[in-house]
Short mmCIF file of C-alpha atoms and ligand atoms in Angstrom, two decimals:
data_model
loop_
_atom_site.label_atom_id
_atom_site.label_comp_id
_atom_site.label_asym_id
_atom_site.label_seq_id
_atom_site.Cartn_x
_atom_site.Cartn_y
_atom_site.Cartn_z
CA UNK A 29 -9.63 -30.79 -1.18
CA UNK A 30 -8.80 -28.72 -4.12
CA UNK A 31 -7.57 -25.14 -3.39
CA UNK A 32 -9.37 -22.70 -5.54
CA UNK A 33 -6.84 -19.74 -6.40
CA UNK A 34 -8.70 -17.01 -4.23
CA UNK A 35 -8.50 -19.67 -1.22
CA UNK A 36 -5.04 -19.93 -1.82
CA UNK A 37 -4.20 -16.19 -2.17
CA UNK A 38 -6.55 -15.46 1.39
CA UNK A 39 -4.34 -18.16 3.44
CA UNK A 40 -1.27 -16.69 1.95
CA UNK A 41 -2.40 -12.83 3.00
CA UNK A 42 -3.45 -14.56 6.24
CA UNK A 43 -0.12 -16.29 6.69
CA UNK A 44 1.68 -13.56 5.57
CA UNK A 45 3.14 -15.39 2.44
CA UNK A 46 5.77 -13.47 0.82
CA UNK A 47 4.87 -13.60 -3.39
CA UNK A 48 7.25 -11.00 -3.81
CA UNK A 49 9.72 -12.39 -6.07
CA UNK A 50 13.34 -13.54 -5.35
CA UNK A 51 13.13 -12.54 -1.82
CA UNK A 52 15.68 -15.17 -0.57
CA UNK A 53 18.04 -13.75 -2.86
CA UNK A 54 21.63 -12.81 -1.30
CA UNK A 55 24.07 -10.19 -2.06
CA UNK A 56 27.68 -10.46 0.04
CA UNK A 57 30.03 -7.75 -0.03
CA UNK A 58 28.74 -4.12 -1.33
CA UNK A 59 30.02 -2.75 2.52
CA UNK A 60 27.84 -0.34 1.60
CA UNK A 61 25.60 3.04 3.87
CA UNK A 62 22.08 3.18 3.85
CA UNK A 63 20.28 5.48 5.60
CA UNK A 64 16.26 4.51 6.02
CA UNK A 65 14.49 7.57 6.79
CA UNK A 66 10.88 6.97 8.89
CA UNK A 67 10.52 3.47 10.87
CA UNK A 68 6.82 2.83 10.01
CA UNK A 69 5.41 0.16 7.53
CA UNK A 70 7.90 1.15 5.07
CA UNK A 71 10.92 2.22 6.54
CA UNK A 72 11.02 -0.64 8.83
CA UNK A 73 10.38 -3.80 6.22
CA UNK A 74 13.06 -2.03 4.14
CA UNK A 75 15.65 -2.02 6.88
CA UNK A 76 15.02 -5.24 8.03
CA UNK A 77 15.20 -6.84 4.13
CA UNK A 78 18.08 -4.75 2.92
CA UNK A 79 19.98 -6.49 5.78
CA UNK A 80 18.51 -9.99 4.83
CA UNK A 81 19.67 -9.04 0.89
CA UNK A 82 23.13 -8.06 1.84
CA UNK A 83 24.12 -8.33 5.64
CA UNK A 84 27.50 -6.37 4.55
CA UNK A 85 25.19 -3.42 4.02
CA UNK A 86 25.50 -0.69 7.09
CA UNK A 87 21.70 0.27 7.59
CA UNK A 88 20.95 3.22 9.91
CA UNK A 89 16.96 3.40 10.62
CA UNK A 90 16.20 7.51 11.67
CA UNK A 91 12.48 7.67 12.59
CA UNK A 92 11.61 10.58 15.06
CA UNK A 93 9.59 8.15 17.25
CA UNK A 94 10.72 5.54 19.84
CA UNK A 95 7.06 3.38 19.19
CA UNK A 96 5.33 3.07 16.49
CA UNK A 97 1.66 2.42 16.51
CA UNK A 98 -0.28 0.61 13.83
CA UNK A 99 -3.25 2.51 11.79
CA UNK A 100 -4.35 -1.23 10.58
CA UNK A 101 -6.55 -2.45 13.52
CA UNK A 102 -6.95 1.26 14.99
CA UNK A 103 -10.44 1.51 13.99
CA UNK A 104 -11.11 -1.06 16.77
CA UNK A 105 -9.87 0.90 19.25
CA UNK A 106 -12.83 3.65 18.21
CA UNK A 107 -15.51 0.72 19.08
CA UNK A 108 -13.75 -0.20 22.11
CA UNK A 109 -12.62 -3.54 20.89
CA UNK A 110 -9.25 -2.83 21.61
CA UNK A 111 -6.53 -0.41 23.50
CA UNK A 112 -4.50 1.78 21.52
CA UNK A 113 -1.05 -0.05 23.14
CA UNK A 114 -2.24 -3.73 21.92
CA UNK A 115 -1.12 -1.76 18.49
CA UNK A 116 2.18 -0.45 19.70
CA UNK A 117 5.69 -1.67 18.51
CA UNK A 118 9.34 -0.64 19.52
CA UNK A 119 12.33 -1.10 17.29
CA UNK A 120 14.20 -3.72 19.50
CA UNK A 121 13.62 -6.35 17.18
CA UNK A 122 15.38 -3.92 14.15
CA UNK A 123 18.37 -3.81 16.41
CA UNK A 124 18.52 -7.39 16.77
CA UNK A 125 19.29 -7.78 12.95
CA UNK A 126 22.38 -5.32 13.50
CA UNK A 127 20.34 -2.44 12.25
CA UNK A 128 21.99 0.53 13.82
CA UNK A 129 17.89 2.76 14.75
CA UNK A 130 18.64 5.89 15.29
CA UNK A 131 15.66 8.14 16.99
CA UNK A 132 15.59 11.68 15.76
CA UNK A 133 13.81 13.68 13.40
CA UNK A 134 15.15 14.41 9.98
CA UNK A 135 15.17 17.73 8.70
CA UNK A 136 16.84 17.98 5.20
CA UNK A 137 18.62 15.33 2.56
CA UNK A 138 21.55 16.86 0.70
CA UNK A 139 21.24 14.58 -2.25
CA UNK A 140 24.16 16.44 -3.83
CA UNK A 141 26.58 15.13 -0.66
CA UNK A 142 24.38 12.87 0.22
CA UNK A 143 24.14 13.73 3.83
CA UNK A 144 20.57 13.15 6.21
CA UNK A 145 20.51 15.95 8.21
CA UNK A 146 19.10 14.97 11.50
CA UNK A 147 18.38 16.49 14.82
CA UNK A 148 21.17 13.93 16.25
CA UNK A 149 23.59 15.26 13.49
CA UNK A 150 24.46 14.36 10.22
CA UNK A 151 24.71 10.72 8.29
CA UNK A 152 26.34 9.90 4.84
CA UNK A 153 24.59 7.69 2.39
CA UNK A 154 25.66 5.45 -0.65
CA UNK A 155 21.76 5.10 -0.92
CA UNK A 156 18.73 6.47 0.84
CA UNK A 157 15.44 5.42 1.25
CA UNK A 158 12.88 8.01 2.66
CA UNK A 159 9.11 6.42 3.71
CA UNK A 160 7.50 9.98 5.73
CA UNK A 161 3.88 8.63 5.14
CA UNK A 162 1.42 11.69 4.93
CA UNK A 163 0.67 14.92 5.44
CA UNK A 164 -2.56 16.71 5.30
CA UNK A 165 -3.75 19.64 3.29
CA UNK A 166 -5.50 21.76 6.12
CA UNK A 167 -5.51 24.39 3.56
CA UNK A 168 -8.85 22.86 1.35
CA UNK A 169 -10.68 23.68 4.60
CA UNK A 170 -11.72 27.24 5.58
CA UNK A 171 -11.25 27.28 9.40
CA UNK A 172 -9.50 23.92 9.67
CA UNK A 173 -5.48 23.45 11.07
CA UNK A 174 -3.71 20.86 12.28
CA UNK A 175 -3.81 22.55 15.62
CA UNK A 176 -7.40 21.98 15.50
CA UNK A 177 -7.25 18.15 14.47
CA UNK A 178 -4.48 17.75 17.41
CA UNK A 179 -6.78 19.06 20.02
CA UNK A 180 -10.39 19.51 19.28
CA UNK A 181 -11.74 17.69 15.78
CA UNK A 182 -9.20 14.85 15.68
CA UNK A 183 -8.74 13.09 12.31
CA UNK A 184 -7.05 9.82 14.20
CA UNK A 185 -5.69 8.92 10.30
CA UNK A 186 -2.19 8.52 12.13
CA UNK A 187 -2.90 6.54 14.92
CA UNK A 188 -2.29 7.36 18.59
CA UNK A 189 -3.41 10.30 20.51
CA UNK A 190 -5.86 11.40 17.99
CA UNK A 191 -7.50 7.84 17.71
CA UNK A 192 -8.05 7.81 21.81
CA UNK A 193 -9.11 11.49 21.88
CA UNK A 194 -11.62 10.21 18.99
CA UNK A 195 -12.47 7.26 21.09
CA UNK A 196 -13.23 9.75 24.38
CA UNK A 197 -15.07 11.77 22.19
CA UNK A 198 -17.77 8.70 21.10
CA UNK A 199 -17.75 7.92 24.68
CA UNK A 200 -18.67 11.34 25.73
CA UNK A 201 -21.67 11.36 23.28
CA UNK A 202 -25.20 11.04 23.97
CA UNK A 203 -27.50 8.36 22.62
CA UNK A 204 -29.36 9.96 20.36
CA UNK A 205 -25.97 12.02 18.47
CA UNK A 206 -24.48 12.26 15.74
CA UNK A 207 -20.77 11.00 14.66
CA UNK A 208 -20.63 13.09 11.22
CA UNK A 209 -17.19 11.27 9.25
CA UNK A 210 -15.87 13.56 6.50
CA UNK A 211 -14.55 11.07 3.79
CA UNK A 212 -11.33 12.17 1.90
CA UNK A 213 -11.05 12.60 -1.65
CA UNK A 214 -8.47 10.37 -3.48
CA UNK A 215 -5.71 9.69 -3.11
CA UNK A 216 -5.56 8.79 0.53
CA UNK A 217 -3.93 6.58 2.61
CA UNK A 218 -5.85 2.88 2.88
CA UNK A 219 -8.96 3.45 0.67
CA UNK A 220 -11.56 0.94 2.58
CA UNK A 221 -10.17 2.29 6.04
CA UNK A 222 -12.86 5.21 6.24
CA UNK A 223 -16.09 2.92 5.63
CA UNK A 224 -14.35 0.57 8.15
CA UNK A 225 -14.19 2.98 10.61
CA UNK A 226 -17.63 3.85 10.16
CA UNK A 227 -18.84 0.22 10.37
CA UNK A 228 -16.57 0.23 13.96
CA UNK A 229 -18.41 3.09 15.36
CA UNK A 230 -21.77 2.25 14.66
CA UNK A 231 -20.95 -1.30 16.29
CA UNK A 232 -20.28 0.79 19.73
CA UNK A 233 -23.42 2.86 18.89
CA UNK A 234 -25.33 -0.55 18.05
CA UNK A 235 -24.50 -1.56 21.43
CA UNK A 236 -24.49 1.32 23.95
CA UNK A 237 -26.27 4.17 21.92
CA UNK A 238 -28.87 2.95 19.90
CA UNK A 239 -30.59 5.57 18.83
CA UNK A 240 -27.35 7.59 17.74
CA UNK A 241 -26.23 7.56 13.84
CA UNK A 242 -22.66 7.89 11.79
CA UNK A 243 -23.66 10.45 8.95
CA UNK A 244 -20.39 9.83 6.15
CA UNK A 245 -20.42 12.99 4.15
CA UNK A 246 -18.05 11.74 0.89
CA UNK A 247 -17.18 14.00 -2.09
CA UNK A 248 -16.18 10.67 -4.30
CA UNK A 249 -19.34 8.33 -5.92
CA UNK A 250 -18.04 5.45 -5.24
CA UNK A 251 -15.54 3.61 -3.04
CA UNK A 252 -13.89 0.06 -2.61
CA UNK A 253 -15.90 -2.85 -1.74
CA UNK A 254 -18.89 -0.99 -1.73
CA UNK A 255 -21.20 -3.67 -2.38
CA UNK A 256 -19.92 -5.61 0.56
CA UNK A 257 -20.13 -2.74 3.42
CA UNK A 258 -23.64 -2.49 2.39
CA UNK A 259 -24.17 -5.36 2.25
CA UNK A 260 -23.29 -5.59 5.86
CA UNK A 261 -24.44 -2.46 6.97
CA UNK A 262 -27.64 -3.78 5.64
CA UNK A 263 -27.26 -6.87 8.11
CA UNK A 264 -25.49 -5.29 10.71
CA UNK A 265 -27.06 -1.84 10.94
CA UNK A 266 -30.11 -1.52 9.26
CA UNK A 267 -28.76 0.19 6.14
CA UNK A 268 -31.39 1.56 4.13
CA UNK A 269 -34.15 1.93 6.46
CA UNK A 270 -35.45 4.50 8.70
CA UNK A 271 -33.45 3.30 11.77
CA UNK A 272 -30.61 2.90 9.83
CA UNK A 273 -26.70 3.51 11.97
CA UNK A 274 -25.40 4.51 8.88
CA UNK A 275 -26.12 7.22 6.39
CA UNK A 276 -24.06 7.40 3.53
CA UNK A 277 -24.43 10.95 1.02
CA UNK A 278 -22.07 11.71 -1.88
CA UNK A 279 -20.96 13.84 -4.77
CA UNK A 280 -19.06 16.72 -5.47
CA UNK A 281 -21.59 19.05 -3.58
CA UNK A 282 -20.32 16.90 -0.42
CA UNK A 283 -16.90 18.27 -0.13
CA UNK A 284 -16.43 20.20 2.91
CA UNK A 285 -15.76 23.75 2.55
CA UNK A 286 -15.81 25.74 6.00
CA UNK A 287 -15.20 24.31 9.17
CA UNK A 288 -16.78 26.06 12.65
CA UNK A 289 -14.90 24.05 14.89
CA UNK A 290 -16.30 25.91 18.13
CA UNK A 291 -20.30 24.19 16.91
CA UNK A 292 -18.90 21.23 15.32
CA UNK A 293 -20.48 22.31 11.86
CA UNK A 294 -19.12 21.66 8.91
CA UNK A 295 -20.52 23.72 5.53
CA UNK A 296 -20.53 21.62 2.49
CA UNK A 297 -19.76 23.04 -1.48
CA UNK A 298 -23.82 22.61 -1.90
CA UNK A 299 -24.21 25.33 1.08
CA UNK A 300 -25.53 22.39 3.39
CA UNK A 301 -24.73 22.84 7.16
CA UNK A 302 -24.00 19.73 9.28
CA UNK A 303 -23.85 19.94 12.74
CA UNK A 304 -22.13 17.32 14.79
CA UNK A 305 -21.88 15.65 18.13
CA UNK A 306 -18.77 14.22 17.24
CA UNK A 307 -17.33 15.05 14.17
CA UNK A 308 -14.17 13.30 12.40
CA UNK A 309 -12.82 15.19 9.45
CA UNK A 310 -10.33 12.69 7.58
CA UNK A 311 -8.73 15.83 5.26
CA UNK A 312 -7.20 15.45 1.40
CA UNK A 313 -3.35 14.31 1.99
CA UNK A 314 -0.16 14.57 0.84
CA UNK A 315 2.96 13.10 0.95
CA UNK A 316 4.59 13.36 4.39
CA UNK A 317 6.32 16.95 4.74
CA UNK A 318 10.07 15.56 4.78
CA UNK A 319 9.23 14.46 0.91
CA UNK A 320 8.69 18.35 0.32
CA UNK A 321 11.85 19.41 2.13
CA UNK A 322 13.91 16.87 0.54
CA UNK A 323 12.37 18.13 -3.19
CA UNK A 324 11.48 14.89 -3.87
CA UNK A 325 7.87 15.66 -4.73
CA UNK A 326 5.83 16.76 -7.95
CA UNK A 327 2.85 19.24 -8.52
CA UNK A 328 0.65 16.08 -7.33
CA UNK A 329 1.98 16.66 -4.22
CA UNK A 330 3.47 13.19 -4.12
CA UNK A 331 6.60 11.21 -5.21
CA UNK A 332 7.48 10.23 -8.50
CA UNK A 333 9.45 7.44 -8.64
CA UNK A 334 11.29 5.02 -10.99
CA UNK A 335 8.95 1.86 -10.45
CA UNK A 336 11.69 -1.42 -10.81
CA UNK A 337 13.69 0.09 -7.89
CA UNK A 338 11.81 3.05 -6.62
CA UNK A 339 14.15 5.29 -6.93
CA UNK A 340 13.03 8.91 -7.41
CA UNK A 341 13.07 10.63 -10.77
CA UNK A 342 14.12 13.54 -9.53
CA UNK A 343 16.98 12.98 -6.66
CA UNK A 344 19.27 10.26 -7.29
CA UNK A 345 20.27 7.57 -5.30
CA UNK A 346 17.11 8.83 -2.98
CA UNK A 347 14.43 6.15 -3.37
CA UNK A 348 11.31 6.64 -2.40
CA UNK A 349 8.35 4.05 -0.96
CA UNK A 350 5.21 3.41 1.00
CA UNK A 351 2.18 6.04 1.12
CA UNK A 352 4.15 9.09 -0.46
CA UNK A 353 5.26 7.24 -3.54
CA UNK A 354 3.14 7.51 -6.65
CA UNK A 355 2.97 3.61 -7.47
CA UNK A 356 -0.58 3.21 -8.80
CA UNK A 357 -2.44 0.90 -9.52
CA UNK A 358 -0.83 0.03 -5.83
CA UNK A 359 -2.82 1.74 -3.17
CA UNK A 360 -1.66 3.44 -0.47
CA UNK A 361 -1.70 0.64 1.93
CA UNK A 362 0.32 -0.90 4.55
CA UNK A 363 0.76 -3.98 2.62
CA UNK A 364 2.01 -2.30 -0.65
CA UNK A 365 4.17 -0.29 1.91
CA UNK A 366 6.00 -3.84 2.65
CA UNK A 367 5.41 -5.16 -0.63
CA UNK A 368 7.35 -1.81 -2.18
CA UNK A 369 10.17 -2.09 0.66
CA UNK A 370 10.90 -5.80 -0.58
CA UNK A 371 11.10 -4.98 -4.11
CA UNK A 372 13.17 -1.46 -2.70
CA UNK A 373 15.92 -3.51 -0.82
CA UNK A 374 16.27 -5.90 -3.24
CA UNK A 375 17.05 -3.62 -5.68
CA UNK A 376 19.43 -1.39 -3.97
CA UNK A 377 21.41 -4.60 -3.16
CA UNK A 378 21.25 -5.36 -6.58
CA UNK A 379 23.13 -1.93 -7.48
CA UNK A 380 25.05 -1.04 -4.79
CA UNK A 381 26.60 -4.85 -6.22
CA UNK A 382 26.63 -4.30 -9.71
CA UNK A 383 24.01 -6.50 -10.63
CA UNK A 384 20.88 -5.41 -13.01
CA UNK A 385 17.63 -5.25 -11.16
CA UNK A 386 15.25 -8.00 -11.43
CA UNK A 387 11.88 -7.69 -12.27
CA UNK A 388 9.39 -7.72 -9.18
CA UNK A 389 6.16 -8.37 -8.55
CA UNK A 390 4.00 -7.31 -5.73
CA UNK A 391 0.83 -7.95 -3.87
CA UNK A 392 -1.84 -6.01 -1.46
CA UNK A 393 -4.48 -7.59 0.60
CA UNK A 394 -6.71 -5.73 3.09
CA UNK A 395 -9.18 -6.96 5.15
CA UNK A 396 -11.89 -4.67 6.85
CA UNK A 397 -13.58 -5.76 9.53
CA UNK A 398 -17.02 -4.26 10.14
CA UNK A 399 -19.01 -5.61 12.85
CA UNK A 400 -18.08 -8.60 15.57
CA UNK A 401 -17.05 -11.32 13.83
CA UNK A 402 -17.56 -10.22 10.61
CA UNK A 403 -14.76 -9.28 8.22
CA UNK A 404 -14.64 -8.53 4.04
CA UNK A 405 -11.97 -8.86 2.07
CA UNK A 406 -9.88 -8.10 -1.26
CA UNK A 407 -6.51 -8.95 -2.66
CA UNK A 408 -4.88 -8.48 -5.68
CA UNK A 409 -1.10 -9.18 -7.20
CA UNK A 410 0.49 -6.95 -9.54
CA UNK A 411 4.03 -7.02 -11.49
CA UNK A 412 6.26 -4.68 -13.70
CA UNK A 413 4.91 -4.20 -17.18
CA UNK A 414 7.27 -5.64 -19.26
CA UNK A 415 8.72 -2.51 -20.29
CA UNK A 416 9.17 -1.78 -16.28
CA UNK A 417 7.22 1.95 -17.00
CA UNK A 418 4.50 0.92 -15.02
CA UNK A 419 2.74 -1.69 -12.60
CA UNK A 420 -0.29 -3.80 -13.71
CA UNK A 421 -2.52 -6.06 -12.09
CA UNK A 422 -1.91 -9.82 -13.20
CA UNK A 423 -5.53 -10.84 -14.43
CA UNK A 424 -7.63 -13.42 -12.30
CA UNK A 425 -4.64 -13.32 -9.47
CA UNK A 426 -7.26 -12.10 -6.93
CA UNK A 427 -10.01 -11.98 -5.72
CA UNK A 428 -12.82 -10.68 -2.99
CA UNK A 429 -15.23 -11.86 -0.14
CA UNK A 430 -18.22 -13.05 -2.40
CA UNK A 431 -21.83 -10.81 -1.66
CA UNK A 432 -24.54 -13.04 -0.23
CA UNK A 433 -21.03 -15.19 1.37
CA UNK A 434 -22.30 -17.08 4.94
CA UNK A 435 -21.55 -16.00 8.50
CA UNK A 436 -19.04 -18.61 8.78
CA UNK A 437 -17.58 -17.20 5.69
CA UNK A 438 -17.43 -13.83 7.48
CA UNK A 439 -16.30 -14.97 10.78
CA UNK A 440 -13.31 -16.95 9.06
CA UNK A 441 -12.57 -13.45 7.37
CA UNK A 442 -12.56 -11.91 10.52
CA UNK A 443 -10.19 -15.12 11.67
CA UNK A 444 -7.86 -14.75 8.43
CA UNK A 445 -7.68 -10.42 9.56
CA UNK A 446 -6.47 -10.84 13.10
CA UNK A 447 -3.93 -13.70 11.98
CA UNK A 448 -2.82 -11.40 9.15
CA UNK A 449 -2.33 -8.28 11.96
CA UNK A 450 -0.21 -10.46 13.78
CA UNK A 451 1.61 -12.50 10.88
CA UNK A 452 2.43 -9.08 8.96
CA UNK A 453 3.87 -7.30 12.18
CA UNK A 454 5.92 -9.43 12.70
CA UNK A 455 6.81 -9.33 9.65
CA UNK A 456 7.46 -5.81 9.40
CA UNK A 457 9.04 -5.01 12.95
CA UNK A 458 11.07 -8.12 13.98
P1 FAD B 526 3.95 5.28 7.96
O1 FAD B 526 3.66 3.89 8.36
O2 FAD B 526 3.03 6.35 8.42
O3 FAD B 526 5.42 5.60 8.46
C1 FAD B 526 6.01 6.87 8.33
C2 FAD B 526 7.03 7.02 9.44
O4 FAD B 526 7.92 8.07 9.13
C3 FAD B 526 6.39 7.35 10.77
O5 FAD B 526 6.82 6.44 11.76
C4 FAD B 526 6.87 8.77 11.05
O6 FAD B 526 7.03 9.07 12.43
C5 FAD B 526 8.19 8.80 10.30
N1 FAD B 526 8.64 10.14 9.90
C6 FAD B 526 7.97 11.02 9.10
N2 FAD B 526 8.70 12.14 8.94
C7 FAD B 526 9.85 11.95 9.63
C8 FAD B 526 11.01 12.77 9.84
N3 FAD B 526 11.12 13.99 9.32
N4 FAD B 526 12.00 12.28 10.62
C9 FAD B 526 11.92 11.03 11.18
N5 FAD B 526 10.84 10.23 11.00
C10 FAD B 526 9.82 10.68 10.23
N6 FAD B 526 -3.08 -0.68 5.55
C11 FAD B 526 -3.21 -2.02 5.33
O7 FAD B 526 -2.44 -2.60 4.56
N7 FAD B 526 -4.21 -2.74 5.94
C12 FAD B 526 -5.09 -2.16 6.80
O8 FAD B 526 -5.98 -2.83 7.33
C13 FAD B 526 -4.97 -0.76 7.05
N8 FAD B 526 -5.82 -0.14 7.90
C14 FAD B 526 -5.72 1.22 8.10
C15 FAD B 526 -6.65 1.84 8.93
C16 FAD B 526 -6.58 3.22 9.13
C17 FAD B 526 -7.59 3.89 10.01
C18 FAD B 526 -5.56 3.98 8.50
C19 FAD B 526 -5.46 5.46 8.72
C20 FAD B 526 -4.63 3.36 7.68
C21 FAD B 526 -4.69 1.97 7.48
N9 FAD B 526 -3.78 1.31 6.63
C22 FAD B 526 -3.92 -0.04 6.39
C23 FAD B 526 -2.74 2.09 5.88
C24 FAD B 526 -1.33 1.98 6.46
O9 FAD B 526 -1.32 2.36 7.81
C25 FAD B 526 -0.38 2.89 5.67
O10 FAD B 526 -0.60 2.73 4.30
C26 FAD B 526 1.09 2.57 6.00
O11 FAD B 526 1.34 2.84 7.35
C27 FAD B 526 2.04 3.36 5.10
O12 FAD B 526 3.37 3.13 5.48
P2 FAD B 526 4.47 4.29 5.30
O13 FAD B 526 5.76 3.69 5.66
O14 FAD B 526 4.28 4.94 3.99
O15 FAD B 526 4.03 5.40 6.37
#
């Protein structure tokens, strides 16, 4: 059987294919520090490869948590499909590769001594790589802290706590509510991931409250795969018609203004009050707060960053990956995360040894599953412009679930998703 490109590049996502470039690649001898700062998608693919690069290479890990729990998958856990632990992961398998993790919580980089400060003391650095994630800007919402999404109106867009007091929250709901989901403006962290998560809820609702409803207010037109989540919700859901699970309204009259967290009402720019049973506001981000500290952020709020080795353009020998980098047309997804920390660790080996950085390439799949058995998906691959000033997408290298595809087509997505979760990992943690 001949395998058409698309089939080849799902299988590889699936299998968790490396396309990076050059991966195998060995340096021997810089006996160089580097000190990884946060151990999630990021951090933890870049320790793990800078050791595979150049084993001589002392890597210290620093991530202020001892488990780490995935936000790919966590939508599942708000339809009940699965627990929040199946999506833990510890750093045993880090240690293993002689990567010295080091739990504590960063609180400044010195990039003129090049010290981490940390709350276990400090650590010297040839090079540093720093992958914080997000942060959230609270401040766009009247009435809205993150004491408020910790306790009461949880965003669950980190996952753990949030995602099961989210999950207690649907549970606690009557049939008949209404889950209101506040879309974020871009950028955000994993573009499809909100439209996912409302496809998960109203598969509980579909199930054990019928005659409830997930009402998405969005302040953007348009998002990813759109035709495909409505094309589902229209086979899953009803989409479109009066007993439809899923309402979808947007525009910039959308955006949420004022929260009143005590009613659960939200007040939108067009003077619109929506009251909620359960309400989920998923606020505009940032890059995580360390980024700030360490000055390695620009009036976007995010990281610029020298793209062939992701180092930052304004802290040297600080690199910078994952969600808080500015690495467009890459989203921010957990598989650019890994894709950027393969590309990252081969560089540094490549200068802490003298040699001139190669030219990488990178990829990002993501597959969103929306209903029981039933997955969509989309990758693309993307390399260095030639003049290494920016990324581009390589034309016809990807591809996306076809509209109108069969059920067997969708189940096999949903097959391809769940091997991917567990392929990519392991990939990342072990
Ligand atoms: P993170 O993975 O968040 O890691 C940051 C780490 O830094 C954390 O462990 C944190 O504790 C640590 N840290 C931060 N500050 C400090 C400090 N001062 N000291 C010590 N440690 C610190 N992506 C996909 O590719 N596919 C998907 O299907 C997918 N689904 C998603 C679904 C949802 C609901 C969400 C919210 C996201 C999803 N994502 C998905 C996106 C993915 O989770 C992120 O893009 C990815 O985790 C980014 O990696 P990162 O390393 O930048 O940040």
């Amino acid at each position: 059987m001949k395998l058409k490109r698309r089939d080849f590049l799902k299988a590889a996502m699936a299998g968790g294919l490396v396309l990076t470039s050059g991966i195998a690649t060995r340096s021997w001898g810089a006996n160089a520090k580097v000190v990884v700062v946060g151990g999630g998608t990021g951090g933890a693919t870049v320790a793990k490869y800078l050791k595979l690069a150049d084993p001589s290479i002392e890597v210290t890990l620093i991530e202020k948590n001892p488990y780490y729990y995935t936000c790919y998958m966590s939508n599942e856990v708000l339809s009940g499909d699965r627990t929040l632990d199946s999506l833990k992961f510890d750093y045993e398998g880090l240690k293993k590769r002689g990567i010295n993790v080091v739990i504590a919580e960063v609180t400044g980089i010195d990039a003129s001594t090049r010290q981490v400060k940390t709350t276990a003391g400090n650590f010297s650095y040839d090079r540093c790589v720093v992958s914080p994630g997000i942060d959230y800007r609270y401040d766009t919402i009247a009435g809205y802290s993150a004491d408020i999404a910790e306790n009461t109106i949880p965003h669950a867009w980190k996952a753990g706590t949030q995602t099961t007091l989210l999950r207690s929250q649907l549970e606690a709901m009557p049939n008949g509510g209404t889950f209101v989901m506040v879309a974020p403006p871009n950028p955000y962290r994993c573009p499809p991931a909100p439209y996912e998560r409302a496809s998960q809820v109203a598969r509980y609702f579909k199930q054990y409250k019928p005659n409830s409803k997930v009402l998405i207010l969005d302040p953007k037109l348009t998002f990813t795969k759109q035709p495909l989540f409505e094309e589902a919700w229209m086979k899953l859901y009803g989409y479109g018609t009066n007993n439809s699970l899923i309402e979808w309204v947007s525009g910039a009259d959308k955006t949420i203004t004022t929260l009143n967290a005590a009613q659960k009402q939200v007040i939108t720019a067009g003077k619109q009050t929506v009251t909620a049973s359960v309400l989920n506001i998923i606020p505009a981000q940032k890059a995580g707060a360390l980024a700030f500290t360490a000055g390695l952020t620009d009036s976007s709020g995010w990281c610029p960053v020298q793209l062939e080795s992701f180092e930052s353009t304004l802290k040297p020998n600080i690199h910078v990956i994952g969600d808080a980098c500015t690495a467009a047309p890459l989203p921010k997804s957990g598989f650019a995360a890994n894709s950027e920390a393969k590309a990252c660790a081969l560089a540094i080996a490549a200068l802490l040894n003298g040699r001139a950085v190669g030219r990488t390439s990178f990829n990002n799949g993501c597959y969103s599953v929306v209903g029981e058995g039933y997955a969509i998906s989309i990758v693309a691959v993307y390399r260095l412009s030639g003049d290494r000033l920016s990324i581009e997408a390589i034309p016809d290298s990807g591809g996306m679930s076809p509209l109108a595809a069969s059920d067997e087509d969708h189940l096999m997505d949903a097959q391809y998703a769940y091997s991917w979760y567990n392929n990519f990992t392991r990939d990342v943690f072990m």
